XYZ file of C-alpha atoms in Angstrom:
169
model
C 10.395 10.507 -5.142
C 9.527 7.332 -3.245
C 7.553 8.207 -0.141
C 6.838 4.667 0.989
C 6.831 4.063 4.744
C 6.204 1.067 6.951
C 3.971 1.186 9.984
C 4.873 -1.991 11.882
C 3.201 -3.529 14.901
C 1.655 -6.601 16.409
C -1.867 -5.072 16.251
C -3.163 -7.683 18.700
C -5.844 -6.360 18.375
C -5.844 -3.161 16.333
C -7.051 -0.205 18.408
C -8.458 3.204 17.537
C -5.019 4.586 18.408
C -3.448 2.412 15.706
C -6.119 3.505 13.232
C -5.428 7.162 14.041
C -1.682 6.797 13.347
C -2.272 4.839 10.102
C -4.796 7.384 8.792
C -2.540 10.315 9.602
C 0.461 8.606 7.997
C -1.612 7.913 4.862
C -2.105 11.675 4.464
C 1.609 12.384 4.818
C 3.133 9.694 2.604
C 2.489 8.238 -0.839
C 2.250 4.668 0.420
C 1.886 3.189 3.901
C 2.673 -0.484 4.362
C 1.037 -1.672 7.578
C 3.230 -4.601 8.527
C 1.795 -7.059 11.031
C 4.674 -8.615 12.925
C 5.179 -12.184 13.878
C 6.805 -11.598 17.274
C 8.386 -14.766 18.636
C 8.556 -13.312 22.155
C 4.791 -12.820 22.384
C 1.848 -15.197 22.323
C -0.824 -13.347 20.370
C -4.523 -13.583 21.121
C -5.284 -13.483 17.398
C -3.615 -15.221 14.469
C -1.695 -13.145 11.977
C -4.465 -13.733 9.423
C -7.081 -12.480 11.899
C -5.033 -9.374 12.680
C -4.546 -8.656 8.978
C -8.292 -9.151 8.478
C -9.097 -6.719 11.303
C -6.814 -4.111 9.776
C -8.333 -4.596 6.333
C -11.769 -3.970 7.819
C -10.571 -0.932 9.771
C -8.308 0.827 7.231
C -8.410 -1.291 4.063
C -10.505 1.314 2.288
C -7.664 3.839 2.382
C -6.286 3.784 -1.145
C -2.567 4.189 -0.319
C -2.504 1.680 2.559
C -1.306 -1.894 2.052
C -1.645 -4.454 4.854
C 0.802 -7.348 5.026
C 2.237 -9.832 7.474
C 5.950 -10.292 7.908
C 8.615 -11.866 10.099
C 12.299 -11.143 10.350
C 14.183 -7.905 10.655
C 12.245 -4.737 9.953
C 15.373 -3.074 8.534
C 15.705 -5.834 5.933
C 12.007 -5.823 5.115
C 12.033 -2.053 4.591
C 14.963 -2.390 2.182
C 13.175 -5.191 0.326
C 10.020 -3.056 -0.051
C 11.856 0.166 -0.884
C 10.560 1.973 2.202
C 12.507 5.027 3.281
C 11.052 5.320 6.767
C 9.263 3.596 9.605
C 6.271 5.341 11.195
C 5.726 4.730 14.900
C 3.094 6.164 17.189
C 4.133 7.468 20.588
C 1.870 7.658 23.618
C 4.286 8.589 26.394
C 7.943 8.952 27.290
C 8.105 5.243 28.089
C 7.199 4.511 24.449
C 9.884 6.914 23.256
C 12.740 5.172 25.076
C 11.967 1.791 23.510
C 11.134 3.188 20.053
C 14.234 5.379 20.037
C 16.394 2.312 20.742
C 14.644 0.443 17.908
C 15.075 3.417 15.546
C 18.819 3.575 16.194
C 19.152 -0.193 15.757
C 17.227 -0.134 12.466
C 19.365 2.792 11.260
C 22.523 0.807 12.013
C 21.173 -2.215 10.118
C 19.816 -0.122 7.243
C 21.478 3.331 7.019
C 18.891 4.475 4.458
C 16.003 3.888 6.889
C 14.705 6.717 9.044
C 12.039 6.620 11.736
C 9.192 9.128 11.959
C 7.454 9.446 15.305
C 3.837 10.596 15.401
C 2.385 11.534 18.759
C -0.950 9.941 19.318
C -4.117 11.949 19.568
C -4.643 12.829 23.226
C -7.818 10.749 23.419
C -5.747 7.604 22.794
C -2.685 8.359 24.965
C -3.528 5.689 27.519
C -4.734 3.096 25.040
C -2.906 -0.158 24.287
C -3.818 -3.558 22.906
C -2.931 -5.020 26.309
C -5.453 -2.732 27.993
C -8.131 -3.723 25.471
C -7.444 -7.406 26.143
C -7.663 -6.917 29.891
C -10.927 -4.970 29.739
C -12.540 -7.452 27.333
C -11.408 -10.453 29.346
C -13.276 -9.048 32.319
C -16.401 -8.422 30.256
C -15.912 -4.660 29.982
C -17.029 -2.413 27.164
C -14.264 -2.052 24.557
C -16.344 -0.108 22.059
C -14.421 3.065 22.945
C -11.123 1.433 22.081
C -11.454 -0.709 18.918
C -13.011 -0.007 15.514
C -16.764 -0.776 15.490
C -16.290 -3.089 12.488
C -14.241 -5.559 14.574
C -15.673 -4.938 18.046
C -17.821 -8.066 18.267
C -15.140 -10.453 16.983
C -12.541 -9.043 19.363
C -14.853 -9.025 22.367
C -16.109 -12.577 21.788
C -12.567 -13.942 21.523
C -11.224 -12.162 24.571
C -14.015 -12.343 27.111
C -13.781 -14.940 29.824
C -16.353 -17.592 29.084
C -16.591 -18.950 32.604
C -19.157 -17.588 34.989
C -17.509 -15.155 37.382
C -17.531 -16.299 40.969
C -17.828 -14.132 44.029
C -14.489 -14.697 45.736
C -15.468 -12.877 48.924
C -17.415 -15.906 50.252
């Protein structure tokens, strides 16, 4: 039986929440394709090659995980790769509404494709790439939120390089 799944996302940057979902999926399925999206509606902080590199550092040692970049429709890509399901992590009800809509759309486009939702570990429920970017841009400590192996690269790219000015004067 083919137990190949796709775990898609922008991973801009990859967080410990992403790593948690990928590791858990790798224990449940024979093969996990981590698909880094090219999302035309977003301007990423990191190139697709950088994001793929971050993921390879963070989870590339997991034998049944493959990390790739892709653009286009996920439903078509899943069919092309022989994946039977999409794995998505959920943090809150707001995630569910969007992901449920995407799951139904993908099912319409590819009737053989199911979506598996994994609830995030409670320690990552509030965590998002956007939050990481905001904290880093203000010079905050992101070591609690991103894998140690990519921390420095992520922080250096995202931090504001200008000297902060006291605006109360």
